[in-house]
Coordinates of C-alpha atoms in Angstrom, one line a residue:
X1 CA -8.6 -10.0 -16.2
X2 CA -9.8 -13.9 -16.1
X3 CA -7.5 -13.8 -12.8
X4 CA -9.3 -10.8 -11.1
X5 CA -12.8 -11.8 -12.2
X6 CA -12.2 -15.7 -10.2
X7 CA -10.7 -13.7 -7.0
X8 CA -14.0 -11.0 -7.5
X9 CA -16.5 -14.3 -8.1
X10 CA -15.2 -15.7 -4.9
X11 CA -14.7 -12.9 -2.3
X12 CA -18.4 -11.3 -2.9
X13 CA -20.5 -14.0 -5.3
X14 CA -22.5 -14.5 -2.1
X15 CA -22.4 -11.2 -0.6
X16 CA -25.7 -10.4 -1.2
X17 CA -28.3 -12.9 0.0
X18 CA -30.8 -14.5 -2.0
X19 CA -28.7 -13.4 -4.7
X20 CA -26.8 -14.3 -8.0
X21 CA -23.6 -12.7 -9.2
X22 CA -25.0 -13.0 -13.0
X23 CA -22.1 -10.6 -14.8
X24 CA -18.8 -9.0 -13.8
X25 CA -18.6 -5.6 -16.2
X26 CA -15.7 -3.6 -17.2
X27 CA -17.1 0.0 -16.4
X28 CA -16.4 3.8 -16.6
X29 CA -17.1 6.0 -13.9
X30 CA -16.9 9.6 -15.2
X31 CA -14.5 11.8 -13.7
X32 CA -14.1 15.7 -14.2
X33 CA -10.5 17.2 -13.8
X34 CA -11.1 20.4 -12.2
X35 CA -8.5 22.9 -11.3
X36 CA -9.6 24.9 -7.9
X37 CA -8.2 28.4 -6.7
X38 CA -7.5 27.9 -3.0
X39 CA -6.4 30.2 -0.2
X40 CA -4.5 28.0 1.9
X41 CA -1.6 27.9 4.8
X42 CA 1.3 26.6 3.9
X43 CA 4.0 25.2 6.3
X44 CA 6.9 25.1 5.7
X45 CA 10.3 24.8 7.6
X46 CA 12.5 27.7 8.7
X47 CA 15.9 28.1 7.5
X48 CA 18.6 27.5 10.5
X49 CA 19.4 31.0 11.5
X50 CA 15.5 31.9 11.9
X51 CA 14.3 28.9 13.8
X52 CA 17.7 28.8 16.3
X53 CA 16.6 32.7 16.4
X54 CA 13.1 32.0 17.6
X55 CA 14.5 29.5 20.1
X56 CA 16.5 31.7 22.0
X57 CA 14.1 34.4 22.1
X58 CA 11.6 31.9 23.6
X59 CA 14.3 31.3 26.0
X60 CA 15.0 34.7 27.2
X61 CA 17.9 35.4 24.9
X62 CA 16.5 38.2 23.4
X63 CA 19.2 40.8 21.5
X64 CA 20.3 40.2 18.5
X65 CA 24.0 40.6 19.5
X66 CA 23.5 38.1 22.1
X67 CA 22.3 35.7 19.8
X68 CA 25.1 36.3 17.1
X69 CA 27.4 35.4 20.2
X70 CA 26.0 32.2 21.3
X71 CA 25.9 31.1 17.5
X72 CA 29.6 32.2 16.9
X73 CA 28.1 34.3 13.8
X74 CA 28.4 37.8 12.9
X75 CA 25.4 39.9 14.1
X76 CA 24.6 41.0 10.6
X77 CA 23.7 37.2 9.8
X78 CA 21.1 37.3 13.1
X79 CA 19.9 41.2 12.3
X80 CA 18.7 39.9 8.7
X81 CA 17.2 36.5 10.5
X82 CA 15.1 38.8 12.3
X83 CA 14.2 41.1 9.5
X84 CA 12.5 38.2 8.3
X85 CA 11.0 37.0 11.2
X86 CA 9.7 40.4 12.0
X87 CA 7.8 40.4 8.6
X88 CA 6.7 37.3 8.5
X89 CA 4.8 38.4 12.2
X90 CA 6.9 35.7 14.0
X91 CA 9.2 38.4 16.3
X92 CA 8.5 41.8 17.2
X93 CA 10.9 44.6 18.1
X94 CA 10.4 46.7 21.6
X95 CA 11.1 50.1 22.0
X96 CA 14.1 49.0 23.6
X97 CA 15.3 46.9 20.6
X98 CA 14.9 43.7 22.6
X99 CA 13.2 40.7 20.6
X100 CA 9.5 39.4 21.7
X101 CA 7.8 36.6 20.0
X102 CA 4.3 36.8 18.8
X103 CA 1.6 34.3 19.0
X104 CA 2.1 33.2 16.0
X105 CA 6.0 32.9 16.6
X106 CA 4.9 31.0 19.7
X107 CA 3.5 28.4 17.9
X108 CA 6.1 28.3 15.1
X109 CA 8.5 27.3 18.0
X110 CA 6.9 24.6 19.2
X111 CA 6.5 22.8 15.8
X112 CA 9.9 24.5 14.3
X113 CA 8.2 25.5 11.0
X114 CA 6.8 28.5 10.1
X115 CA 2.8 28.9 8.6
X116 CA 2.1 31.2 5.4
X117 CA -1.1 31.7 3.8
X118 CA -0.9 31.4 0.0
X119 CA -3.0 31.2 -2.6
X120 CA -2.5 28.6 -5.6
X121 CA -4.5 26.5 -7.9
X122 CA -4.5 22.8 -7.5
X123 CA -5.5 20.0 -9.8
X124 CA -8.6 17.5 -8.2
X125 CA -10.4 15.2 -9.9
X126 CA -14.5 15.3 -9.2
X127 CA -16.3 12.1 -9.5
X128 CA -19.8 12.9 -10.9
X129 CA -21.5 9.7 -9.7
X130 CA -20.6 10.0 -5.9
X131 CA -20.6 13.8 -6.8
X132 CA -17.4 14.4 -4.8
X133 CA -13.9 15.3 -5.0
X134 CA -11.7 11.8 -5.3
X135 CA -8.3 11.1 -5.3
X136 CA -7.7 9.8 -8.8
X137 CA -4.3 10.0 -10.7
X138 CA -5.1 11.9 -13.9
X139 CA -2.7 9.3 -15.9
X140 CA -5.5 6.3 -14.4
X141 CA -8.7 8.5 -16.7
X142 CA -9.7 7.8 -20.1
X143 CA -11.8 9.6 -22.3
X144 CA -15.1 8.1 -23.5
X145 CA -13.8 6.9 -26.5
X146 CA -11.7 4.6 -25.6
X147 CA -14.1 3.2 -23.1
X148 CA -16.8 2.3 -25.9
X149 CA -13.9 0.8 -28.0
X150 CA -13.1 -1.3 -24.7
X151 CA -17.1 -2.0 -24.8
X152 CA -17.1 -0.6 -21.3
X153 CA -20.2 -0.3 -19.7
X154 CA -20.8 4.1 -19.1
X155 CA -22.2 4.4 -15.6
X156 CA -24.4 7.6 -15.6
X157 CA -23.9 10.9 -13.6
X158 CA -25.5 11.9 -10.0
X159 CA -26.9 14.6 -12.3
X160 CA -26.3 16.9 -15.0
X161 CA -25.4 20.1 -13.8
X162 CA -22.2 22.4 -13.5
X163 CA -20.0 21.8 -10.9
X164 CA -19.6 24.8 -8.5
X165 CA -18.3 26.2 -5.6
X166 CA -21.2 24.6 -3.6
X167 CA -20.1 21.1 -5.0
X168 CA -16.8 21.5 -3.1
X169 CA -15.2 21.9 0.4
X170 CA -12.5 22.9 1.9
X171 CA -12.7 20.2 4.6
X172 CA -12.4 17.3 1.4
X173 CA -9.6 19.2 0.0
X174 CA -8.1 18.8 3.0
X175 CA -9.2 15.2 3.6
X176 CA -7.4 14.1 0.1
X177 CA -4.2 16.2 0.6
X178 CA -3.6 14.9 3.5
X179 CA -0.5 16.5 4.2
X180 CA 0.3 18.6 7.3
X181 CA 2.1 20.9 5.5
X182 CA -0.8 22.8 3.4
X183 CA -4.7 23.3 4.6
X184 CA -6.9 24.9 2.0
X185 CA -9.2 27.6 4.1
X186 CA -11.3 28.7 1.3
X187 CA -11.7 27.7 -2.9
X188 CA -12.3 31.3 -4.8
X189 CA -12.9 29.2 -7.7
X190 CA -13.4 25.9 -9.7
X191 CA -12.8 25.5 -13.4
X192 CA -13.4 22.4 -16.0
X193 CA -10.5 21.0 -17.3
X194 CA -11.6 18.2 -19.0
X195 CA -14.0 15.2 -18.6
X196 CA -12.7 11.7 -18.3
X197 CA -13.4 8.2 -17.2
X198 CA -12.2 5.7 -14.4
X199 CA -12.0 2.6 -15.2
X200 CA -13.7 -0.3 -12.8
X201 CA -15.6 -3.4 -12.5
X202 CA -19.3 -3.8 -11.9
X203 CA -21.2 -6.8 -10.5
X204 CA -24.6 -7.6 -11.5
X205 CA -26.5 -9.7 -8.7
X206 CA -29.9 -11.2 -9.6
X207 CA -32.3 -13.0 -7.8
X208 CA -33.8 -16.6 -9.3
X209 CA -37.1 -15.0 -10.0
X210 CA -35.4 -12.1 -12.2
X211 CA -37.6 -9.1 -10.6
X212 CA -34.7 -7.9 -8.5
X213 CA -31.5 -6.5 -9.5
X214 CA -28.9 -5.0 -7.5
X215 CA -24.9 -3.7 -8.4
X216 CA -21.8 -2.6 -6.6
X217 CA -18.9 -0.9 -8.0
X218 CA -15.6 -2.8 -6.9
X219 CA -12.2 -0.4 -7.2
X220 CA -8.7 -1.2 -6.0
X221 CA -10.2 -4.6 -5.9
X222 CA -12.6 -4.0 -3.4
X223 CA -16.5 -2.8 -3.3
X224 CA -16.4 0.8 -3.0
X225 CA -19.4 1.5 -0.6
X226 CA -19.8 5.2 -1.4
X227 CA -20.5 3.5 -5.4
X228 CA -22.6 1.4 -4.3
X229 CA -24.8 4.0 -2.7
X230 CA -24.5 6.3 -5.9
X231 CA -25.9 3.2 -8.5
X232 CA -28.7 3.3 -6.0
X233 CA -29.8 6.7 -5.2
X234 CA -29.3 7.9 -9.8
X235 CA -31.8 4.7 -10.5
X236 CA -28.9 3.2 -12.2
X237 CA -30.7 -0.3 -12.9
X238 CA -33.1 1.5 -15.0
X239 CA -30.8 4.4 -16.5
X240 CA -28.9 1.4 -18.2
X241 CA -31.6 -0.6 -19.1
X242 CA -30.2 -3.4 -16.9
X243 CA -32.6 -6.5 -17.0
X244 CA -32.3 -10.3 -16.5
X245 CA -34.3 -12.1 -19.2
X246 CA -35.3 -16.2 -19.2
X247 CA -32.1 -18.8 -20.0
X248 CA -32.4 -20.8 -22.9
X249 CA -32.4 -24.4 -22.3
X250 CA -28.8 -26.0 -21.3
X251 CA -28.0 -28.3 -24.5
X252 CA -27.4 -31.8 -23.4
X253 CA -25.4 -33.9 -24.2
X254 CA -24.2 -37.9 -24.5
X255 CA -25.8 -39.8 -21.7
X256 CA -22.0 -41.0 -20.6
X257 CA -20.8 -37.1 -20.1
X258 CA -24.3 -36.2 -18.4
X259 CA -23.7 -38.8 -16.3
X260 CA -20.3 -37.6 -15.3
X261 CA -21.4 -34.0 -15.0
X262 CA -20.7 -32.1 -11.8
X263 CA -22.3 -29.3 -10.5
X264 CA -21.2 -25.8 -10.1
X265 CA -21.8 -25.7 -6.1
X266 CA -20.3 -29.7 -6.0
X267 CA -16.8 -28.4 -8.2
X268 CA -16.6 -25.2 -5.7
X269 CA -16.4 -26.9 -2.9
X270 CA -14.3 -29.4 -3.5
X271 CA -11.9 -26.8 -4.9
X272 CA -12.2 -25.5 -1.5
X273 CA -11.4 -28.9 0.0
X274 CA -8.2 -29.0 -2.3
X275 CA -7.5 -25.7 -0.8
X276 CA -7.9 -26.9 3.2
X277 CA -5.5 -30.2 2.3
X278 CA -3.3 -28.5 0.2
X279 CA -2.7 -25.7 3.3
X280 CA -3.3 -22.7 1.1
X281 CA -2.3 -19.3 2.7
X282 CA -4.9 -17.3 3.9
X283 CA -5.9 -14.7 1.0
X284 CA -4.4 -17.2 -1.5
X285 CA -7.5 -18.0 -4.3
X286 CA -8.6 -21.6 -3.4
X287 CA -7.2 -23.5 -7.0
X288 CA -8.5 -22.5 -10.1
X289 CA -12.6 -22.2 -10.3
X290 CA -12.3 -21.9 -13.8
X291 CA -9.4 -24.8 -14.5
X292 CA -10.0 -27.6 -16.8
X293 CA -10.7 -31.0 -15.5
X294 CA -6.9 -30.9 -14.3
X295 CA -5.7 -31.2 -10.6
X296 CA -8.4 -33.2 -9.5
X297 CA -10.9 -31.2 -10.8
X298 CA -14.3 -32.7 -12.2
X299 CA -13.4 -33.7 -16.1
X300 CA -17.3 -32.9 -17.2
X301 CA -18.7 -30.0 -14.8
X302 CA -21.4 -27.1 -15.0
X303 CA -20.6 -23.5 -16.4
X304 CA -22.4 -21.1 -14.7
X305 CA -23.3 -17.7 -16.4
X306 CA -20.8 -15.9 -14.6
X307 CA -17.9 -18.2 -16.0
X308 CA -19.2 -18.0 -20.1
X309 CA -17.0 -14.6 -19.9
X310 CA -14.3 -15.8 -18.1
X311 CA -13.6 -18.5 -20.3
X312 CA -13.7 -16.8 -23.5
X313 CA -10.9 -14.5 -22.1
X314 CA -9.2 -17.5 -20.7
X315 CA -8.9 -19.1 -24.5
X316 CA -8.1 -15.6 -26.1
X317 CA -5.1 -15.3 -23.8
X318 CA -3.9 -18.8 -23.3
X319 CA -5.4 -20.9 -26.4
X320 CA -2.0 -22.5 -27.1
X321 CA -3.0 -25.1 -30.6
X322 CA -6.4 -24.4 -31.4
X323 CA -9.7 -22.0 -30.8
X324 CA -13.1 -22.6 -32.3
X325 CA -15.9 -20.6 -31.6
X326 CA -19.6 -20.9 -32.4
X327 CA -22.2 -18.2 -31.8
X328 CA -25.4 -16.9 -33.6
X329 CA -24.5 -13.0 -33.5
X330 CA -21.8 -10.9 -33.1
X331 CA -21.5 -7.5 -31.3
X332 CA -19.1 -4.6 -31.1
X333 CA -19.5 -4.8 -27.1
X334 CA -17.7 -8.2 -27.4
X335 CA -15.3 -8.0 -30.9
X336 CA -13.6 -4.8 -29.3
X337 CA -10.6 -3.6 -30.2
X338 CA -9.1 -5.8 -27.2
X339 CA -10.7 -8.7 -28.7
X340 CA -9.2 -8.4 -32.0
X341 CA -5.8 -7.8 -30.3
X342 CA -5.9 -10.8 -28.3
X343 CA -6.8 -13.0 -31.1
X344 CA -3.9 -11.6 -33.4
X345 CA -1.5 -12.6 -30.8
X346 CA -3.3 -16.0 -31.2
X347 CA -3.0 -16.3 -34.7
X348 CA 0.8 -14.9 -34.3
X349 CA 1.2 -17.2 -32.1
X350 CA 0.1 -20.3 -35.0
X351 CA -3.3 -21.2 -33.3
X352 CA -5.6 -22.6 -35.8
X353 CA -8.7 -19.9 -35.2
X354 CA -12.3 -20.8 -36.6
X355 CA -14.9 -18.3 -36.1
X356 CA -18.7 -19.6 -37.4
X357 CA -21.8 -17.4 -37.1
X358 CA -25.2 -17.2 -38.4
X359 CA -29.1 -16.6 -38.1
X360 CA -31.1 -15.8 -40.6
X361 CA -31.3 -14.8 -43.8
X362 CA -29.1 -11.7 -42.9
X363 CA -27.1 -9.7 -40.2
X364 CA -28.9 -7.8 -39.0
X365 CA -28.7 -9.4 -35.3
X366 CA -25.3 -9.1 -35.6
X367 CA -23.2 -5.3 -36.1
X368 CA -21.3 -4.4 -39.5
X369 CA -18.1 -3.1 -37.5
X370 CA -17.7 -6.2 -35.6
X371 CA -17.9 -8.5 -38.8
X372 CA -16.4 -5.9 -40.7
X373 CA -13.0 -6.7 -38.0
X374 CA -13.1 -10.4 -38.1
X375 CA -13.2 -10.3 -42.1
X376 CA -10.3 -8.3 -42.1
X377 CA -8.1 -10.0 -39.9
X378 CA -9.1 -13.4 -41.6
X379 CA -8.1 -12.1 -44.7
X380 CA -4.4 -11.3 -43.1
X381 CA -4.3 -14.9 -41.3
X382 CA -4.4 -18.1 -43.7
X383 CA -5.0 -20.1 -40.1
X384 CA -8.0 -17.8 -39.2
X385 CA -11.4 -19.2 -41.2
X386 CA -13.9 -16.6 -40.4
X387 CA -17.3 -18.3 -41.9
X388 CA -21.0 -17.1 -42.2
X389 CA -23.9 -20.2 -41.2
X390 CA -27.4 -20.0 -43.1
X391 CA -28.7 -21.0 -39.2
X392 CA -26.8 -21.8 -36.3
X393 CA -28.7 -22.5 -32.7
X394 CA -25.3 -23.6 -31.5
X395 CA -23.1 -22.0 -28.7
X396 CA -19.7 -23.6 -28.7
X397 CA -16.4 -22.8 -26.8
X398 CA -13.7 -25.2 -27.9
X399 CA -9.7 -23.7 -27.1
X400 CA -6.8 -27.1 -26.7
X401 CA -8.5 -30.0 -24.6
X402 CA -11.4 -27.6 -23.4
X403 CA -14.9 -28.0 -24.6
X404 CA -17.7 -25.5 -23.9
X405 CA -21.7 -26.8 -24.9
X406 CA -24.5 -24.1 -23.6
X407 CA -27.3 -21.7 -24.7
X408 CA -24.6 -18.2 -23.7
X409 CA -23.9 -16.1 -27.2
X410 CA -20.1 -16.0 -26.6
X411 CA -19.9 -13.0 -29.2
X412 CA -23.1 -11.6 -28.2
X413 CA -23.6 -11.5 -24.6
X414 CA -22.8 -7.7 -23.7
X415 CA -24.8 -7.0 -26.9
X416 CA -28.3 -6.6 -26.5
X417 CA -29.5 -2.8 -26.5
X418 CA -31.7 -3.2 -23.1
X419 CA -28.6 -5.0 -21.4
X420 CA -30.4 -8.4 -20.8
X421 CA -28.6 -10.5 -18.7
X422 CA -29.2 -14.4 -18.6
X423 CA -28.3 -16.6 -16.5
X424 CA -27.4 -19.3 -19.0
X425 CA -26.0 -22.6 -18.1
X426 CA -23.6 -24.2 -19.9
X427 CA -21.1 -28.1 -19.5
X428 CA -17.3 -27.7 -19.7
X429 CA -15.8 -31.2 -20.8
X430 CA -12.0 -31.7 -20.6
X431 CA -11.9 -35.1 -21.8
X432 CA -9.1 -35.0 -24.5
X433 CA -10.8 -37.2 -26.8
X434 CA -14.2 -36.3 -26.7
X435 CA -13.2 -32.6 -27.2
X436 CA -11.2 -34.3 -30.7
X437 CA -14.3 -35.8 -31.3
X438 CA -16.1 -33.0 -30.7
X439 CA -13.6 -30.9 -32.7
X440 CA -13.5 -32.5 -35.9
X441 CA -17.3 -32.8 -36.0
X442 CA -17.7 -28.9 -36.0
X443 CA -14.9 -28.6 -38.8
X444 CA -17.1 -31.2 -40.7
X445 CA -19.8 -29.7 -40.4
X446 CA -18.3 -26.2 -41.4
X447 CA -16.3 -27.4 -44.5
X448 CA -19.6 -28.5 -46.0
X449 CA -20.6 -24.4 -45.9
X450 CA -20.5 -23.3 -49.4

């Protein structure tokens, strides 16, 4: 997901002026599987002997004898042809047993297939925030539970009423079949099958000030306007409890690395530089925003709020020798069951893994299930020390050669029951050495935990 988050962060991060991308969250739109009853026309194409029948009666040729003789087939073969034509409305027989066509068989000819209303129930799925039918696969949903274990963020409903015959058209039916071959004229009747959830990605823009917050709703990696629209008209800020709060100060550190720190905007755009020299295709991401001091890239640099994420998927998916992390609290929003997969594979994979965490006199910042996942799988892994601080103010990232110093709660940070975003800033040093140094002093410091 680290991938798709860059590629988001750099198509739209400055789509909306005077605005901040602040958070990139894994959301579920929910979706209702409705099956409708339909009256619809069906085309479909006309065995050989009815439509070469059709043609020479539109031609003059109209006895069925005569027909048989052009088509070198026995008359009975045309007779029963015409049978069917004649019931389906598509012929009609004269007094004097010649053939005529009907309007209807007029305008079979000219597109060789014949048109039958039936009636049938199809399968649609209803998005509730747009409140409209959308063309989602059914295998794509997934309930509501598994979107809290994957500590998705629940977008709410354009209301909460029953969907009915008013809520649907035959003209959007049409509009997502589209197919030539069957156009719904009327829906009898819609029916709940099930509810269910789409999954997509929400961006949180913020302005400096913190007063204004927009979102968008980007699907099949791209902002969905209609979304967009619907997060604004339901109040969707405010049904979530979205806010952005005031940062903590950045921790500093040595006066060598601040003096070698880039900033965010300076590692950007020379990454876009790299990009220009290096004759990247069009479309192609510009080098890695989130690399590690390698390439050419800036060996102490600023982490902006949007990367903290970013970089603690990065180390649970790629952490190849070691993975330390340092956090106050932890939350069930973060340690979700994809968290705890992805750091199996770590430990399977024989990465040392040191989890430290800690305020207070108790947990209750933090939630039981969460801790209650760690302690288990440290007690499976001898390499995984999972360790409980009297007091920790500290925030640190540290996976191989990367070091992460800021004021973000890498455990924490889709935790907080109001949704506070902040826009905490952090230093990523990818100095070998110092991150040893660096390292060894946080193992120190947490072998001396009783």
């Amino acid at each position: 997901m680290s991938r798709q988050y860059q590629i988001l962060h750099r198509r739209f991060g400055e789509s909306r002026p005077g605005l901040e991308l602040v958070a990139i969250e894994e959301a579920a739109v929910p979706v209702t599987m409705l099956r409708a009853d339909v009256l619809a026309q069906e085309r479909k194409d006309l065995p050989v002997t009815e439509a070469f029948t059709l043609q020479f009666v539109e031609r003059g040729v109209d006895t069925t004898s005569d027909i048989a003789a052009y088509l070198g087939l026995e008359e009975a073969h045309v007779v029963e042809a015409s049978a069917s034509l004649i019931r389906d409305g598509h012929l009609r027989r004269h007094s004097t047993g010649q053939l005529g066509l009907t309007a209807l068989g007029l305008e079979v000819v000219r597109t060789l297939a014949a048109t039958q209303p039936v009636e049938r129930p199809l399968p649609v799925a209803f998005d509730r925030l747009t409140w409209s039918l959308a063309d989602y696969q059914e295998s794509a949903l997934i309930e509501k539970r598994q979107a809290e274990e994957r500590g998705m963020l629940v977008l709410p409903a354009d209301r909460n009423a029953r969907i009915g015959l008013d809520d649907v058209t035959a003209a959007e039916f049409n509009a997502l079949l589209k197919a030539d071959r069957l156009q719904v004229l009327r829906i009898h009747k819609v029916a709940v099958r099930k509810h269910r959830y789409l999954h997509a990605l929400l961006l949180v823009f913020a302005n400096a000030s913190r007063d204004e917050i927009e979102l968008a709703l980007c699907l099949d990696d791209d902002l969905s306007n209609a979304h967009g629209i619907a997060l604004d008209r339901v109040g969707a800020v405010e049904r979530l409890g979205l806010s952005v709060g005031k940062p903590s100060d950045r921790p500093v550190l040595d006066a060598d690395l601040e003096d070698m720190r880039a900033e965010e905007r300076t590692v950007v755009e020379g990454a876009a530089q790299l990009s220009v020299e290096n004759d990247t295709p069009k479309g192609q991401p510009a080098g890695d925003l989130f690399a590690t001091g390698t390439g050419g890239r800036a060996p102490v640099r600023s982490v902006s709020v949007f990367e903290h994420p970013v970089l603690l998927d990065e180390a649970l998916r790629n952490a190849k020798r070691r993975l330390l992390i340092v956090a106050p609290w932890v939350k069930n929003a973060v340690v979700t069951t994809d968290f705890i997969a992805r750091l199996e594979q770590r430990l399977r994979a024989r990465v040392e893994v040191t989890i430290a965490h800690g305020y207070g006199d108790d947990d209750r910042g933090s939630d039981e299930d969460a801790l209650r996942r760690l302690e288990n799988l440290a007690g499976r892994y001898e390499r995984f020390t999972f360790i409980r601080l009297r007091n920790t103010h500290a925030k640190i990232l540290i996976f191989d050669d990367v070091w992460v110093s800021t004021s973000f709660n890498w455990l924490s940070f889709r935790g907080d029951l109001d949704r506070t975003y902040r826009m905490e800033e952090g230093t990523l040093v990818s100095i070998p050495s110092r991150v040893q140094k660096q390292y060894e002093h946080y193992l120190g410091v947490l072998g001396r935990v009783s």
